[in-house]
CSV table of C-alpha atoms in Angstrom, one decimal:
chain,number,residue,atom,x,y,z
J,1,UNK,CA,-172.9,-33.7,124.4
J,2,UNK,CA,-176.3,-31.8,123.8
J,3,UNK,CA,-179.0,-34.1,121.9
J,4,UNK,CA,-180.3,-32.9,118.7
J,5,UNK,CA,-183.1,-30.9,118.5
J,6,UNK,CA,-186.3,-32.6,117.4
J,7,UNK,CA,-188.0,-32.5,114.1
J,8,UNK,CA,-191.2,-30.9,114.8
J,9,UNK,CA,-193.3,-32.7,112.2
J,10,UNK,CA,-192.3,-35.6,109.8
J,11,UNK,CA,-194.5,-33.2,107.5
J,12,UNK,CA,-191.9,-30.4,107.9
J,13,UNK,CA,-189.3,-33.0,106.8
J,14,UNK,CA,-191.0,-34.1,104.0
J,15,UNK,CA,-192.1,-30.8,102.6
J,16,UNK,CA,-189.1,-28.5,103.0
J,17,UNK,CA,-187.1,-29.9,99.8
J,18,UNK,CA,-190.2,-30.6,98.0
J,19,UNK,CA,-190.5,-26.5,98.3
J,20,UNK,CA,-187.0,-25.3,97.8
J,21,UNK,CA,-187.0,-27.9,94.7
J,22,UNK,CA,-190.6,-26.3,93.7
J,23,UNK,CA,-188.7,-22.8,93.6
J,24,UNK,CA,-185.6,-24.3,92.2
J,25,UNK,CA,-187.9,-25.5,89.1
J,26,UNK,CA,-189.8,-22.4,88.8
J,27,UNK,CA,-186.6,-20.3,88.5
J,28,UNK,CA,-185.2,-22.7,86.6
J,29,UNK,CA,-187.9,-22.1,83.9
J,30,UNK,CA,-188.7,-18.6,83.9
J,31,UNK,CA,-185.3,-17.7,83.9
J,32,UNK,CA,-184.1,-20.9,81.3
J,33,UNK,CA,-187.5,-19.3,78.8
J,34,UNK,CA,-185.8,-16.1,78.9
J,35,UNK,CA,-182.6,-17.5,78.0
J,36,UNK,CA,-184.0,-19.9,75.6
J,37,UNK,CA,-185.8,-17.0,73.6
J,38,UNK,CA,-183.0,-14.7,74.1
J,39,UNK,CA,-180.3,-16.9,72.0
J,40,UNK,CA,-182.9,-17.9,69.3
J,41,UNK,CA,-183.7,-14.2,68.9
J,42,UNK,CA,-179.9,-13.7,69.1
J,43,UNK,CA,-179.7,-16.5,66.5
J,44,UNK,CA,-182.3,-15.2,64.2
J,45,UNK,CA,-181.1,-11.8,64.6
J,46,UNK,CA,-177.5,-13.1,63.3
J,47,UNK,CA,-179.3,-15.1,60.1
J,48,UNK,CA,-181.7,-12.6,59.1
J,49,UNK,CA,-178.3,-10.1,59.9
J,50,UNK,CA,-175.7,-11.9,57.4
J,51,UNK,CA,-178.0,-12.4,54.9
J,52,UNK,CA,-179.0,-8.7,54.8
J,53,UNK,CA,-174.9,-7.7,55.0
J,54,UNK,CA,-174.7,-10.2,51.9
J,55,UNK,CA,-177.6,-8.2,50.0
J,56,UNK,CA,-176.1,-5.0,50.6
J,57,UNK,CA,-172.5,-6.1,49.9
J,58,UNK,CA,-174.4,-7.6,46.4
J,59,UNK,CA,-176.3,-4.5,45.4
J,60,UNK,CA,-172.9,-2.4,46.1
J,61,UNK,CA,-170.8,-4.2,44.0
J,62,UNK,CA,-173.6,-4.2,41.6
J,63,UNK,CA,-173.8,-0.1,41.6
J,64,UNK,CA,-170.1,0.2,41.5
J,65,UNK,CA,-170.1,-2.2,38.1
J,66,UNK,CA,-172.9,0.4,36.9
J,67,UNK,CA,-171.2,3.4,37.7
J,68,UNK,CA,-168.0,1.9,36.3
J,69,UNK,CA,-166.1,1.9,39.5
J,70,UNK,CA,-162.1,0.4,38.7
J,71,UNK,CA,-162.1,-3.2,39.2
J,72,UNK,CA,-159.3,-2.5,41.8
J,73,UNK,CA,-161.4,-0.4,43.7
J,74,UNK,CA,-164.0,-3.1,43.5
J,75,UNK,CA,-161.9,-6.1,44.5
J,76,UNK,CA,-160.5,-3.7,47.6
J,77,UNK,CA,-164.0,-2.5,49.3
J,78,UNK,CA,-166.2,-5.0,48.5
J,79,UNK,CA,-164.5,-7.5,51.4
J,80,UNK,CA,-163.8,-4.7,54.0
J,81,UNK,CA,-167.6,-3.3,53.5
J,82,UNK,CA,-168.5,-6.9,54.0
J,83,UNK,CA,-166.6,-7.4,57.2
J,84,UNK,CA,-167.4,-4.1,58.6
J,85,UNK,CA,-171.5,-4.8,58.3
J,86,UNK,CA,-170.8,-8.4,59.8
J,87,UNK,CA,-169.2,-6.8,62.9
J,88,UNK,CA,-172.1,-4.3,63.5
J,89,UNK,CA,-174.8,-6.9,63.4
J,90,UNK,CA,-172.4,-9.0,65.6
J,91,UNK,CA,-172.4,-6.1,68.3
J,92,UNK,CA,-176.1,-5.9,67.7
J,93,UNK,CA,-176.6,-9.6,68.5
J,94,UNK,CA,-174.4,-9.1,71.6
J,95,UNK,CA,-176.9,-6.7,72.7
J,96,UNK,CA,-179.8,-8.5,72.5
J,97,UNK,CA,-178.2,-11.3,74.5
J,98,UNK,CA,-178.2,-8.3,77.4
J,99,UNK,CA,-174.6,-8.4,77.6
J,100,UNK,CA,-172.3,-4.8,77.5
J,101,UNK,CA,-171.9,-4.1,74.4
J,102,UNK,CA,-169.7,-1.4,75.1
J,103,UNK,CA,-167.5,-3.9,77.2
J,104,UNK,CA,-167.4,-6.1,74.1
J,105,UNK,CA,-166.6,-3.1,71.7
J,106,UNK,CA,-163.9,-2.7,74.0
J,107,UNK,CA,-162.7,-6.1,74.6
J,108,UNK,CA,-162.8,-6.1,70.8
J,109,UNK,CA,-160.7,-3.2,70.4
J,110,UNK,CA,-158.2,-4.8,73.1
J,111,UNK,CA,-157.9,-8.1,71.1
J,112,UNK,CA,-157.2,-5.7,68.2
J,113,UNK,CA,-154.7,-4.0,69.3
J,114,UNK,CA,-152.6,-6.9,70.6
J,115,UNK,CA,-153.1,-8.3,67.3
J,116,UNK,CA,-152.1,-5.3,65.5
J,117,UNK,CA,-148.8,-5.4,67.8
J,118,UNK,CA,-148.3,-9.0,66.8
J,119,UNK,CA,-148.5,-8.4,63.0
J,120,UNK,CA,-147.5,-5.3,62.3
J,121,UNK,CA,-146.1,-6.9,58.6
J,122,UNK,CA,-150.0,-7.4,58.1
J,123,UNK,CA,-150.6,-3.4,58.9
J,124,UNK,CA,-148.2,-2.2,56.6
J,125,UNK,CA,-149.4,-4.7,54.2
J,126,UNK,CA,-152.7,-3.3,54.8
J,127,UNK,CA,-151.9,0.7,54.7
J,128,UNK,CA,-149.7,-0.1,51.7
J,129,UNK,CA,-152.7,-1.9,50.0
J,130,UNK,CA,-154.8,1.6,51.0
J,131,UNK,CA,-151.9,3.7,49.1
J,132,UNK,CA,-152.2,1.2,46.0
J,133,UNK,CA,-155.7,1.9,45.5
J,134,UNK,CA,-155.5,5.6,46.3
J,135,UNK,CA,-152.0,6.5,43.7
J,136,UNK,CA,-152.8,3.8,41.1
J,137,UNK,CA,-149.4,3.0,40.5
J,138,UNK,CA,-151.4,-0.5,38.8
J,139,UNK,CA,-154.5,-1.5,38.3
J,140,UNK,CA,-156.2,-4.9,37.5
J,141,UNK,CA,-155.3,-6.4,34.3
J,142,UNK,CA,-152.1,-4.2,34.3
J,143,UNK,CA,-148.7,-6.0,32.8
J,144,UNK,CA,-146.1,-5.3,35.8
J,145,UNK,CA,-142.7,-5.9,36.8
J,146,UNK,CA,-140.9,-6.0,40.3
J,147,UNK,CA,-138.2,-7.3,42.6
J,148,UNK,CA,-137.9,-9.5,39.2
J,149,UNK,CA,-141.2,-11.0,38.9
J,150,UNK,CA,-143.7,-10.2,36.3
J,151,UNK,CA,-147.3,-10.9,35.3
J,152,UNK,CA,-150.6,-9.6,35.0
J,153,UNK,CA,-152.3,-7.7,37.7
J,154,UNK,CA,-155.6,-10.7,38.6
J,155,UNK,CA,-156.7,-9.3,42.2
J,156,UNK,CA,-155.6,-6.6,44.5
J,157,UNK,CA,-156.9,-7.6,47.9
J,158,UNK,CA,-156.4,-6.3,51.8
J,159,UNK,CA,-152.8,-7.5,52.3
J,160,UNK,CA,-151.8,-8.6,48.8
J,161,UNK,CA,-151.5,-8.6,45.2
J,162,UNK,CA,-151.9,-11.4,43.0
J,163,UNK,CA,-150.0,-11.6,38.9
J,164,UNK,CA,-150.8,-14.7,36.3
J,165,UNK,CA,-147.9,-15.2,34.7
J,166,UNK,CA,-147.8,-16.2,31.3
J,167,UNK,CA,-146.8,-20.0,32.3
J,168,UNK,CA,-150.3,-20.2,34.3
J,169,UNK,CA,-148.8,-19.2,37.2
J,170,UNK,CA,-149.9,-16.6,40.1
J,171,UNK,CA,-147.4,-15.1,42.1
J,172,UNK,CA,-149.0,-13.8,45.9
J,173,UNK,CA,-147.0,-10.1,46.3
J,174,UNK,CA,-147.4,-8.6,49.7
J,175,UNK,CA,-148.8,-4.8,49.2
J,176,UNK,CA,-145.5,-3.6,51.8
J,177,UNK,CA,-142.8,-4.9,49.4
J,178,UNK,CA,-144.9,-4.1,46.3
J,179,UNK,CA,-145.1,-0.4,47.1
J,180,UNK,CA,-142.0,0.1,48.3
J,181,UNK,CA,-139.9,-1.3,45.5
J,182,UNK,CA,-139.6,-0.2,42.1
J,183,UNK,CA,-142.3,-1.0,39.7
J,184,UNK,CA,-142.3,-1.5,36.2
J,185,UNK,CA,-145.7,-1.0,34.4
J,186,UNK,CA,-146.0,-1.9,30.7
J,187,UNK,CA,-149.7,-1.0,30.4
J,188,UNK,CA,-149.7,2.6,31.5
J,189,UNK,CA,-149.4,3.7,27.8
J,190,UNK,CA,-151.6,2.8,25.0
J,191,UNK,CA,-148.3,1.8,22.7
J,192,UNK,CA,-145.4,-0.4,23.7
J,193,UNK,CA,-142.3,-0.4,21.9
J,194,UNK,CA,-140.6,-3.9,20.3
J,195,UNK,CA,-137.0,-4.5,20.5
J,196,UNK,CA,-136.0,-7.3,17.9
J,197,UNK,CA,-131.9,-7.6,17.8
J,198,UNK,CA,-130.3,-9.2,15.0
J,199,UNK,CA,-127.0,-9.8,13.9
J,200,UNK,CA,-125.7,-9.8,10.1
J,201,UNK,CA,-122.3,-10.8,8.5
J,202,UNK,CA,-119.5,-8.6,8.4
J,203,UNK,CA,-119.7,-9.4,4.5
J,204,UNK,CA,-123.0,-7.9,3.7
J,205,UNK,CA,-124.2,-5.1,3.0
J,206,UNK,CA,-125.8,-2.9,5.5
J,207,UNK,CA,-127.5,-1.0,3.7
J,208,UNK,CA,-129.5,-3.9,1.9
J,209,UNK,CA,-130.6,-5.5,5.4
J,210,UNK,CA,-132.1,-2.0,6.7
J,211,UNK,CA,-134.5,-2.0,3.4
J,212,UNK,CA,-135.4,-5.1,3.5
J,213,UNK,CA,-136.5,-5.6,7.6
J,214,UNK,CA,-138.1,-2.0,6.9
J,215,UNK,CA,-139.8,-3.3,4.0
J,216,UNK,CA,-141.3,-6.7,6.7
J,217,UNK,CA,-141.9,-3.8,9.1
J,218,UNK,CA,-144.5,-1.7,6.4
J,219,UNK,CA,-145.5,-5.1,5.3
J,220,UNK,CA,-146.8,-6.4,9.3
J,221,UNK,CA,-150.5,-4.8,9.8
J,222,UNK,CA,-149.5,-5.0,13.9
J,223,UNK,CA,-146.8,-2.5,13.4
J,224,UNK,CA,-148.0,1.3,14.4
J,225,UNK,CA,-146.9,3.1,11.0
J,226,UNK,CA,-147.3,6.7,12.0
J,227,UNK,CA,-145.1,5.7,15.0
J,228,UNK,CA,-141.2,5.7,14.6
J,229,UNK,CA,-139.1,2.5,13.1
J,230,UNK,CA,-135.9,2.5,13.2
J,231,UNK,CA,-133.3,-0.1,11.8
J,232,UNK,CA,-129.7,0.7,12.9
J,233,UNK,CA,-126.3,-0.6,13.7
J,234,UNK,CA,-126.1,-1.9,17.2
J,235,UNK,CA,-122.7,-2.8,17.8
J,236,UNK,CA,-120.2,-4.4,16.3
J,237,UNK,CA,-120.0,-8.2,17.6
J,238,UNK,CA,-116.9,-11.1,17.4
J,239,UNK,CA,-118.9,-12.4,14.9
J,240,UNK,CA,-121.9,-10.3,13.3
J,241,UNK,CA,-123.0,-6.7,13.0
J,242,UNK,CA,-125.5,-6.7,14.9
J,243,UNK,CA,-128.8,-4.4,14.3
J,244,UNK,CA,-131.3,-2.8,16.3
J,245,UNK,CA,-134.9,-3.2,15.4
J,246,UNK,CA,-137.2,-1.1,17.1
J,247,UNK,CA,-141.1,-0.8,16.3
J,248,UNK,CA,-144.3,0.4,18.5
J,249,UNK,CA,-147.3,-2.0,19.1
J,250,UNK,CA,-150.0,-1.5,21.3
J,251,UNK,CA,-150.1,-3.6,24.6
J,252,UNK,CA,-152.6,-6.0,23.5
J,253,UNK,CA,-151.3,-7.4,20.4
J,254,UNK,CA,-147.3,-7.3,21.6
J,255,UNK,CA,-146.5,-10.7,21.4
J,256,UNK,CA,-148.4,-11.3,18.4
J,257,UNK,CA,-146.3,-8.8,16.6
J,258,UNK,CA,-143.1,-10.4,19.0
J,259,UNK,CA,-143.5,-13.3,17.1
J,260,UNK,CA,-144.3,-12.6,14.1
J,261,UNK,CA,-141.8,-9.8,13.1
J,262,UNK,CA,-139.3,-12.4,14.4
J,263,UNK,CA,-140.1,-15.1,12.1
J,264,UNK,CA,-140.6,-12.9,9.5
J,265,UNK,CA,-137.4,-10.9,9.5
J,266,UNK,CA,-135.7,-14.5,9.6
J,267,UNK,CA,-138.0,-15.6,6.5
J,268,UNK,CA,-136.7,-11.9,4.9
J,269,UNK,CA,-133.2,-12.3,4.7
J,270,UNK,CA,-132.9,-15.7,4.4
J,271,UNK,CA,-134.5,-14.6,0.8
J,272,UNK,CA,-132.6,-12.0,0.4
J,273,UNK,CA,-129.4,-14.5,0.7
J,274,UNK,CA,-128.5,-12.1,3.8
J,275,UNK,CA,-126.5,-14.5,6.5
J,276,UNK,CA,-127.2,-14.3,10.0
J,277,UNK,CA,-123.9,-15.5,11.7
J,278,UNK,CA,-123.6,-18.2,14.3
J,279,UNK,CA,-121.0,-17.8,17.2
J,280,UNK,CA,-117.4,-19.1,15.7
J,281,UNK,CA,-113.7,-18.4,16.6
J,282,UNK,CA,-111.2,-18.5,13.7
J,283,UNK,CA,-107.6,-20.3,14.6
J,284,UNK,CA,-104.7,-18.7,12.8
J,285,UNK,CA,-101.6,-21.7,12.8
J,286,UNK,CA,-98.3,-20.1,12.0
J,287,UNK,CA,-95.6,-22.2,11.1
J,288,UNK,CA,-92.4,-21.7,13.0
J,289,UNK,CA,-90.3,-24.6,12.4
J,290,UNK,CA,-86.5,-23.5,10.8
J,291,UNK,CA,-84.8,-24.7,8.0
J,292,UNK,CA,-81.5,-24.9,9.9
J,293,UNK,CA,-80.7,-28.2,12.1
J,294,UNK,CA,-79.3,-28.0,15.0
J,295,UNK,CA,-76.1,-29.0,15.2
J,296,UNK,CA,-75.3,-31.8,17.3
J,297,UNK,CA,-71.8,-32.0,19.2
């Protein structure tokens, strides 16, 4: 075996790690000062960055209630704006850190594309919620029906579409299904008509009933006069005639009138000693039993 080569100096020994540490430390802090003002530029950049996207999104929203933009509108753009200053100034940040910001537009746009793939209900959700705002089939504070649920419009937002129902309710609609079925919109027109049916004995007269449930009609202030009314013959029922009472009201005081012509009309011909008939079945009994006895053998 060779010996080891000896130290030259116990000096040398000494001072060799005391220099690399020396130039460990020095890198350590130059490099860890840039880093350290880096991320609290990249941090105050981010603060100053979100609370300027807030302003803006504020004073939008603010010109848009000025300029009397739809609430629809409103409730749609206001949240995408938001998100889409929020990314920029995230991309800026990302910049100042020194990192590629292209790369990490990029990566971005990667991760959004294998999200997109992954919830492609949520896109069409999304492009549906675009065609909503754009054709106006409803608006916010709109009286709708579909796929048998009903309510007012309260929000229209990036994937879906809220209703308050009149029991307090709110029913969540995805925009895909919502466009794509039938929808029935009650607040489209300024006047909505009211359907009351009634039925009325067989033994009364017809004739008397139609004056006096157009007389409650004139009399109710909710009724539109220079509309039509009409008080006819529906159908004949197992147990009543019954009549149909049709009236026009506009959307916001319907079921005011709803209730109201309802009670009255019962008031009416109770007055008028005009019967409204219950349900009932009448049971003929024939007797067949014959005089003649058998005759036994």
């Amino acid at each position: 075996m060779q010996e080891n080569e000896p130290v030259d100096s116990l000096k040398d020994v000494i001072e060799t790690p005391l220099r690399d540490l020396e130039y460990v430390t020095n890198l350590l802090i130059t490099k860890g000062s840039e880093i350290g003002w880096s991320l609290v530029s990249a941090i105050l950049t981010l603060t100053v960055g979100f609370w300027l996207a807030n302003r803006i999104r504020k004073i939008v929203e603010k010109r848009m209630i000025a300029r009397d933009v739809d609430l629809s509108i409103r409730t749609f753009l206001i949240p995408i704006i938001n998100i889409v200053l929020k990314v920029i100034i995230v991309i800026f940040v990302v910049d100042r850190l020194g990192l590629n910001a292209s790369g990490f537009i990029a990566a971005i746009g990667g991760v959004g594309l294998a999200v997109g793939l992954a919830l492609q209900g949520s896109l069409s959700n999304f492009a549906a919620g675009i065609l909503i705002i754009i054709f106006k089939p409803f608006k916010v504070g709109d009286y709708i029906i579909s796929q048998g649920l009903e309510g007012t419009v309260e929000s229209i937002s990036i994937l879906n579409t809220k209703l308050a129902t009149a029991k307090g309710q709110v029913i969540t609609l995805p925009n895909g299904n919502l466009f794509n079925n039938p929808i029935t919109n009650y607040s489209v027109k300024e006047f909505r008509r009211l359907d009351v049916n009634i039925g009325i004995s067989y033994d009364d007269d017809f004739e008397e009933a139609q004056k006096v449930i157009l007389g409650v009609l004139h009399q109710e202030e909710l009724v539109e006069k220079d509309q039509n009314m009409t008080v006819e013959i529906l159908e004949f029922a197992d147990s009543s005639v019954n009549l149909a009472v049709r009236c026009m009201i506009k959307n916001e005081n319907y079921w005011t009138a709803y209730w109201r012509l309802h009670r009255n009309i019962k008031y009416a011909l109770d007055k008028n000693n005009i019967s409204i008939p219950y349900p009932h079945t009448e049971m003929i009994v024939r007797n067949t039993s014959n005089d003649q006895l058998p005759i036994n053998d």
